[in-house]
mmCIF file of C-alpha atoms in Angstrom:
data_model
loop_
_atom_site.group_PDB
_atom_site.id
_atom_site.type_symbol
_atom_site.label_atom_id
_atom_site.label_comp_id
_atom_site.label_asym_id
_atom_site.label_seq_id
_atom_site.Cartn_x
_atom_site.Cartn_y
_atom_site.Cartn_z
ATOM 1 C CA UNK F 1 1.727 6.958 -16.049
ATOM 2 C CA UNK F 2 -1.667 5.284 -16.368
ATOM 3 C CA UNK F 3 -2.289 2.364 -14.035
ATOM 4 C CA UNK F 4 -5.346 0.115 -13.698
ATOM 5 C CA UNK F 5 -7.736 0.380 -10.769
ATOM 6 C CA UNK F 6 -6.989 -1.568 -7.600
ATOM 7 C CA UNK F 7 -8.352 -5.114 -7.851
ATOM 8 C CA UNK F 8 -10.167 -5.665 -4.561
ATOM 9 C CA UNK F 9 -11.280 -9.160 -5.615
ATOM 10 C CA UNK F 10 -7.733 -10.558 -5.572
ATOM 11 C CA UNK F 11 -6.888 -12.548 -2.466
ATOM 12 C CA UNK F 12 -3.767 -14.236 -1.140
ATOM 13 C CA UNK F 13 -3.583 -18.010 -1.534
ATOM 14 C CA UNK F 14 -1.080 -20.607 -0.387
ATOM 15 C CA UNK F 15 0.975 -22.496 -2.974
ATOM 16 C CA UNK F 16 3.991 -24.754 -3.057
ATOM 17 C CA UNK F 17 7.421 -23.140 -2.740
ATOM 18 C CA UNK F 18 9.066 -22.057 -6.038
ATOM 19 C CA UNK F 19 11.211 -25.207 -6.271
ATOM 20 C CA UNK F 20 9.798 -27.860 -3.894
ATOM 21 C CA UNK F 21 12.015 -30.626 -5.341
ATOM 22 C CA UNK F 22 15.238 -28.761 -4.411
ATOM 23 C CA UNK F 23 17.834 -30.862 -2.586
ATOM 24 C CA UNK F 24 20.926 -29.932 -0.550
ATOM 25 C CA UNK F 25 23.795 -28.646 -2.669
ATOM 26 C CA UNK F 26 21.656 -28.193 -5.782
ATOM 27 C CA UNK F 27 22.696 -25.168 -7.860
ATOM 28 C CA UNK F 28 20.303 -22.373 -8.767
ATOM 29 C CA UNK F 29 20.529 -23.078 -12.511
ATOM 30 C CA UNK F 30 19.104 -26.594 -12.251
ATOM 31 C CA UNK F 31 15.551 -25.364 -12.874
ATOM 32 C CA UNK F 32 14.085 -23.042 -15.547
ATOM 33 C CA UNK F 33 13.251 -20.219 -13.128
ATOM 34 C CA UNK F 34 16.781 -20.322 -11.740
ATOM 35 C CA UNK F 35 18.296 -20.186 -15.226
ATOM 36 C CA UNK F 36 16.140 -17.168 -16.093
ATOM 37 C CA UNK F 37 17.239 -15.433 -12.885
ATOM 38 C CA UNK F 38 20.932 -16.042 -13.486
ATOM 39 C CA UNK F 39 20.608 -14.837 -17.075
ATOM 40 C CA UNK F 40 20.274 -11.344 -15.639
ATOM 41 C CA UNK F 41 23.930 -11.464 -14.609
ATOM 42 C CA UNK F 42 24.842 -10.899 -18.254
ATOM 43 C CA UNK F 43 23.970 -7.223 -17.772
ATOM 44 C CA UNK F 44 26.830 -6.934 -15.297
ATOM 45 C CA UNK F 45 27.019 -5.305 -11.869
ATOM 46 C CA UNK F 46 27.249 -1.759 -10.577
ATOM 47 C CA UNK F 47 29.056 -1.199 -7.274
ATOM 48 C CA UNK F 48 28.102 1.905 -5.284
ATOM 49 C CA UNK F 49 30.537 3.540 -2.894
ATOM 50 C CA UNK F 50 28.154 4.967 -0.312
ATOM 51 C CA UNK F 51 30.668 7.676 0.586
ATOM 52 C CA UNK F 52 30.222 9.071 -2.929
ATOM 53 C CA UNK F 53 26.405 9.085 -2.978
ATOM 54 C CA UNK F 54 24.455 12.114 -1.846
ATOM 55 C CA UNK F 55 21.594 11.773 0.625
ATOM 56 C CA UNK F 56 18.842 11.707 -2.011
ATOM 57 C CA UNK F 57 20.406 8.982 -4.147
ATOM 58 C CA UNK F 58 21.352 6.906 -1.108
ATOM 59 C CA UNK F 59 17.745 7.077 0.063
ATOM 60 C CA UNK F 60 16.407 6.003 -3.331
ATOM 61 C CA UNK F 61 18.807 3.070 -3.565
ATOM 62 C CA UNK F 62 18.334 1.605 -0.080
ATOM 63 C CA UNK F 63 14.626 2.339 0.140
ATOM 64 C CA UNK F 64 13.964 0.419 -3.078
ATOM 65 C CA UNK F 65 16.368 -2.413 -2.193
ATOM 66 C CA UNK F 66 15.149 -3.435 1.245
ATOM 67 C CA UNK F 67 11.607 -4.439 0.284
ATOM 68 C CA UNK F 68 8.904 -5.247 1.121
ATOM 69 C CA UNK F 69 8.755 -3.489 4.483
ATOM 70 C CA UNK F 70 5.851 -3.632 6.963
ATOM 71 C CA UNK F 71 4.287 -0.332 7.948
ATOM 72 C CA UNK F 72 3.952 0.831 11.553
ATOM 73 C CA UNK F 73 1.255 3.455 12.006
ATOM 74 C CA UNK F 74 2.539 5.015 15.217
ATOM 75 C CA UNK F 75 0.251 6.865 17.598
ATOM 76 C CA UNK F 76 1.853 9.103 20.230
ATOM 77 C CA UNK F 77 0.789 11.897 22.559
ATOM 78 C CA UNK F 78 2.790 14.916 23.686
ATOM 79 C CA UNK F 79 3.189 16.185 27.242
ATOM 80 C CA UNK F 80 0.655 18.884 26.321
ATOM 81 C CA UNK F 81 -1.874 16.223 25.294
ATOM 82 C CA UNK F 82 -1.567 16.738 21.520
ATOM 83 C CA UNK F 83 -1.968 13.449 19.713
ATOM 84 C CA UNK F 84 0.137 12.484 16.704
ATOM 85 C CA UNK F 85 -0.259 9.756 14.105
ATOM 86 C CA UNK F 86 2.386 8.898 11.500
ATOM 87 C CA UNK F 87 3.496 5.899 9.382
ATOM 88 C CA UNK F 88 6.995 4.373 9.491
ATOM 89 C CA UNK F 89 8.253 1.582 7.266
ATOM 90 C CA UNK F 90 11.772 1.147 8.695
ATOM 91 C CA UNK F 91 10.084 -1.168 11.122
ATOM 92 C CA UNK F 92 10.388 -4.764 12.284
ATOM 93 C CA UNK F 93 10.571 -7.248 15.176
ATOM 94 C CA UNK F 94 13.722 -7.309 17.313
ATOM 95 C CA UNK F 95 12.765 -10.340 19.398
ATOM 96 C CA UNK F 96 9.524 -12.088 20.323
ATOM 97 C CA UNK F 97 10.401 -12.929 23.945
ATOM 98 C CA UNK F 98 10.589 -10.428 25.437
ATOM 99 C CA UNK F 99 8.338 -8.816 22.806
ATOM 100 C CA UNK F 100 10.460 -6.001 21.364
ATOM 101 C CA UNK F 101 10.001 -4.117 18.095
ATOM 102 C CA UNK F 102 11.885 -1.232 16.498
ATOM 103 C CA UNK F 103 11.468 1.484 13.911
ATOM 104 C CA UNK F 104 13.698 4.197 12.503
ATOM 105 C CA UNK F 105 12.546 7.812 12.574
ATOM 106 C CA UNK F 106 14.392 10.289 10.352
ATOM 107 C CA UNK F 107 14.684 13.905 11.414
ATOM 108 C CA UNK F 108 12.354 16.419 9.804
ATOM 109 C CA UNK F 109 13.319 18.669 6.890
ATOM 110 C CA UNK F 110 14.784 21.313 9.210
ATOM 111 C CA UNK F 111 16.978 18.745 10.954
ATOM 112 C CA UNK F 112 14.990 18.516 14.165
ATOM 113 C CA UNK F 113 13.126 15.609 15.709
ATOM 114 C CA UNK F 114 9.792 14.645 14.232
ATOM 115 C CA UNK F 115 6.824 14.763 16.590
ATOM 116 C CA UNK F 116 6.877 10.978 17.008
ATOM 117 C CA UNK F 117 10.508 10.895 18.138
ATOM 118 C CA UNK F 118 10.112 13.965 20.336
ATOM 119 C CA UNK F 119 7.087 12.466 22.085
ATOM 120 C CA UNK F 120 8.726 9.087 22.620
ATOM 121 C CA UNK F 121 11.950 10.539 23.999
ATOM 122 C CA UNK F 122 9.832 12.083 26.760
ATOM 123 C CA UNK F 123 8.870 8.529 27.788
ATOM 124 C CA UNK F 124 5.257 8.670 26.686
ATOM 125 C CA UNK F 125 3.669 5.320 25.863
ATOM 126 C CA UNK F 126 2.581 4.816 22.279
ATOM 127 C CA UNK F 127 0.828 2.362 19.988
ATOM 128 C CA UNK F 128 1.957 0.671 16.796
ATOM 129 C CA UNK F 129 -0.892 -0.172 14.445
ATOM 130 C CA UNK F 130 -0.507 -2.467 11.455
ATOM 131 C CA UNK F 131 -1.871 -1.242 8.117
ATOM 132 C CA UNK F 132 -4.221 -3.236 5.883
ATOM 133 C CA UNK F 133 -5.548 -2.651 2.356
ATOM 134 C CA UNK F 134 -8.864 -1.119 3.410
ATOM 135 C CA UNK F 135 -7.328 1.983 5.012
ATOM 136 C CA UNK F 136 -3.947 2.533 3.348
ATOM 137 C CA UNK F 137 -5.058 5.915 1.969
ATOM 138 C CA UNK F 138 -6.137 6.949 5.464
ATOM 139 C CA UNK F 139 -2.763 5.921 6.874
ATOM 140 C CA UNK F 140 -0.877 7.661 4.065
ATOM 141 C CA UNK F 141 -2.632 10.948 4.851
ATOM 142 C CA UNK F 142 -0.910 10.986 8.250
ATOM 143 C CA UNK F 143 2.499 11.220 6.557
ATOM 144 C CA UNK F 144 1.804 14.881 5.806
ATOM 145 C CA UNK F 145 4.464 17.300 7.083
ATOM 146 C CA UNK F 146 2.055 19.174 9.341
ATOM 147 C CA UNK F 147 3.122 21.619 12.092
ATOM 148 C CA UNK F 148 3.762 20.198 15.604
ATOM 149 C CA UNK F 149 0.396 21.327 17.029
ATOM 150 C CA UNK F 150 -1.619 19.572 14.304
ATOM 151 C CA UNK F 151 -3.469 16.335 15.091
ATOM 152 C CA UNK F 152 -3.205 14.046 12.053
ATOM 153 C CA UNK F 153 -6.128 11.992 13.323
ATOM 154 C CA UNK F 154 -8.431 14.781 12.153
ATOM 155 C CA UNK F 155 -7.617 14.273 8.479
ATOM 156 C CA UNK F 156 -7.118 10.513 8.544
ATOM 157 C CA UNK F 157 -10.730 9.419 8.910
ATOM 158 C CA UNK F 158 -9.454 6.803 11.363
ATOM 159 C CA UNK F 159 -11.043 6.106 14.746
ATOM 160 C CA UNK F 160 -9.351 6.532 18.111
ATOM 161 C CA UNK F 161 -9.736 3.569 20.450
ATOM 162 C CA UNK F 162 -8.712 3.743 24.109
ATOM 163 C CA UNK F 163 -5.651 1.704 25.058
ATOM 164 C CA UNK F 164 -5.406 -0.493 28.148
ATOM 165 C CA UNK F 165 -2.095 0.768 29.579
ATOM 166 C CA UNK F 166 -0.696 3.682 27.564
ATOM 167 C CA UNK F 167 -2.153 7.156 27.067
ATOM 168 C CA UNK F 168 -1.890 7.140 23.273
ATOM 169 C CA UNK F 169 -4.909 5.897 21.336
ATOM 170 C CA UNK F 170 -4.799 2.848 19.124
ATOM 171 C CA UNK F 171 -6.334 2.760 15.648
ATOM 172 C CA UNK F 172 -9.694 0.966 15.824
ATOM 173 C CA UNK F 173 -9.558 0.017 12.130
ATOM 174 C CA UNK F 174 -6.235 -1.782 12.571
ATOM 175 C CA UNK F 175 -6.647 -5.555 12.935
ATOM 176 C CA UNK F 176 -3.422 -5.738 14.971
ATOM 177 C CA UNK F 177 -2.349 -2.988 17.365
ATOM 178 C CA UNK F 178 0.426 -2.993 19.951
ATOM 179 C CA UNK F 179 0.633 -0.878 23.072
ATOM 180 C CA UNK F 180 4.298 -0.068 23.673
ATOM 181 C CA UNK F 181 6.689 1.597 26.069
ATOM 182 C CA UNK F 182 10.034 2.965 24.986
ATOM 183 C CA UNK F 183 12.785 0.446 25.730
ATOM 184 C CA UNK F 184 15.669 2.467 24.285
ATOM 185 C CA UNK F 185 16.269 5.208 21.754
ATOM 186 C CA UNK F 186 19.529 5.351 19.820
ATOM 187 C CA UNK F 187 20.635 8.485 17.992
ATOM 188 C CA UNK F 188 22.000 7.621 14.550
ATOM 189 C CA UNK F 189 24.796 10.050 13.743
ATOM 190 C CA UNK F 190 26.617 10.264 10.429
ATOM 191 C CA UNK F 191 29.928 8.382 10.922
ATOM 192 C CA UNK F 192 31.920 11.096 9.120
ATOM 193 C CA UNK F 193 30.205 14.394 9.898
ATOM 194 C CA UNK F 194 28.742 13.409 13.258
ATOM 195 C CA UNK F 195 25.436 15.008 12.252
ATOM 196 C CA UNK F 196 22.360 13.538 13.940
ATOM 197 C CA UNK F 197 20.209 12.184 11.098
ATOM 198 C CA UNK F 198 17.800 9.668 12.587
ATOM 199 C CA UNK F 199 16.667 7.916 15.756
ATOM 200 C CA UNK F 200 16.220 4.189 16.223
ATOM 201 C CA UNK F 201 13.282 3.563 18.530
ATOM 202 C CA UNK F 202 13.267 0.229 20.363
ATOM 203 C CA UNK F 203 9.989 -0.574 22.055
ATOM 204 C CA UNK F 204 8.736 -3.102 24.586
ATOM 205 C CA UNK F 205 5.289 -4.378 23.592
ATOM 206 C CA UNK F 206 2.950 -4.422 26.608
ATOM 207 C CA UNK F 207 -0.373 -5.360 25.003
ATOM 208 C CA UNK F 208 -1.380 -6.728 21.594
ATOM 209 C CA UNK F 209 -4.922 -6.182 20.330
ATOM 210 C CA UNK F 210 -5.972 -8.601 17.571
ATOM 211 C CA UNK F 211 -9.274 -8.642 15.738
ATOM 212 C CA UNK F 212 -10.685 -12.143 16.082
ATOM 213 C CA UNK F 213 -11.523 -12.571 12.386
ATOM 214 C CA UNK F 214 -7.819 -12.477 11.422
ATOM 215 C CA UNK F 215 -6.706 -14.875 14.168
ATOM 216 C CA UNK F 216 -6.447 -18.606 13.493
ATOM 217 C CA UNK F 217 -7.096 -21.368 16.044
ATOM 218 C CA UNK F 218 -3.304 -21.799 16.241
ATOM 219 C CA UNK F 219 -2.794 -18.234 17.451
ATOM 220 C CA UNK F 220 -1.343 -17.087 14.106
ATOM 221 C CA UNK F 221 -2.473 -14.095 12.049
ATOM 222 C CA UNK F 222 -4.110 -15.216 8.792
ATOM 223 C CA UNK F 223 -2.703 -13.024 6.014
ATOM 224 C CA UNK F 224 -5.646 -13.837 3.728
ATOM 225 C CA UNK F 225 -7.882 -12.001 6.212
ATOM 226 C CA UNK F 226 -5.297 -9.521 7.518
ATOM 227 C CA UNK F 227 -4.389 -8.187 4.037
ATOM 228 C CA UNK F 228 -1.299 -6.255 5.196
ATOM 229 C CA UNK F 229 0.233 -3.496 3.083
ATOM 230 C CA UNK F 230 3.998 -3.218 2.561
ATOM 231 C CA UNK F 231 6.178 -0.262 1.617
ATOM 232 C CA UNK F 232 8.329 -0.499 -1.504
ATOM 233 C CA UNK F 233 10.684 2.005 -3.130
ATOM 234 C CA UNK F 234 9.774 5.468 -4.364
ATOM 235 C CA UNK F 235 6.061 6.121 -3.638
ATOM 236 C CA UNK F 236 5.112 2.494 -4.245
ATOM 237 C CA UNK F 237 3.311 0.073 -1.976
ATOM 238 C CA UNK F 238 2.534 -3.618 -2.282
ATOM 239 C CA UNK F 239 0.239 -6.247 -0.891
ATOM 240 C CA UNK F 240 0.821 -9.908 -0.119
ATOM 241 C CA UNK F 241 0.310 -12.103 -3.163
ATOM 242 C CA UNK F 242 0.538 -15.862 -3.129
ATOM 243 C CA UNK F 243 2.317 -17.270 -0.082
ATOM 244 C CA UNK F 244 4.019 -20.619 0.457
ATOM 245 C CA UNK F 245 4.941 -22.615 3.532
ATOM 246 C CA UNK F 246 8.549 -23.767 3.879
ATOM 247 C CA UNK F 247 9.778 -24.936 7.299
ATOM 248 C CA UNK F 248 13.388 -24.336 8.362
ATOM 249 C CA UNK F 249 15.542 -27.482 8.010
ATOM 250 C CA UNK F 250 16.532 -29.430 11.120
ATOM 251 C CA UNK F 251 19.871 -31.198 11.346
ATOM 252 C CA UNK F 252 18.476 -34.169 13.269
ATOM 253 C CA UNK F 253 16.004 -34.874 10.487
ATOM 254 C CA UNK F 254 18.154 -33.998 7.463
ATOM 255 C CA UNK F 255 21.666 -35.101 8.409
ATOM 256 C CA UNK F 256 21.428 -38.247 6.248
ATOM 257 C CA UNK F 257 20.098 -36.252 3.281
ATOM 258 C CA UNK F 258 22.972 -33.784 3.608
ATOM 259 C CA UNK F 259 25.572 -36.583 3.697
ATOM 260 C CA UNK F 260 23.968 -38.160 0.620
ATOM 261 C CA UNK F 261 24.069 -34.804 -1.156
ATOM 262 C CA UNK F 262 27.792 -34.422 -0.391
ATOM 263 C CA UNK F 263 28.423 -37.913 -1.709
ATOM 264 C CA UNK F 264 26.554 -37.164 -4.927
ATOM 265 C CA UNK F 265 28.367 -33.861 -5.423
ATOM 266 C CA UNK F 266 31.756 -35.500 -4.903
ATOM 267 C CA UNK F 267 31.022 -37.878 -7.762
ATOM 268 C CA UNK F 268 30.244 -35.119 -10.264
#
């Protein structure tokens, strides 16, 4: 498949939401984009029984469904002092206060723990480094299935930066890095066979390092400067396109609007 070169001149911009005139109770098909979306239902549905899917097909289906996913470039260090760097996209925030994040780490091809999981289960501190457009190839190189005594930093072209509290290095090129300590690890066993397949790592964030040029005066990361990369299905990645701001509704402000919407709907 031939694809065009990456367009480095494209930048994220803020726009209105897709349907800014939407009101409470309004159906999806009341606007052209909604009608086009619902037209896809004419193709029908396919229901998958996960008990009947093999591991490969289950991976393809879920990995391409739950998208986009942020990428955690995780830096750990073994008890012997061997450093490890690897990307994980089954990653997200658990809660902001206390600051807790999590990521899932599948076992390696032989069924054993990957270096990241093995290092973390021995209570070594680690860093989680967010990935931006400028060094996605560098980060991807660290996904290589190298032997346990191999330091992925050596092939990544990325720069080790000393952390404040943990032994593991942070990635200097990352605009946002988090120093973490293991909060809890949960073995994920197959509910039928009992086989250990993956480990959920839950981490307490101790320090956050943010490059000043991506930080707004309001203490928020500016995605137009941050340029984060997301994981998609298959071997695909994505970047943030146009963004829109849409605050969550508040009952105290919208109660009258909701009652009016119910009244209107009752008259239809």
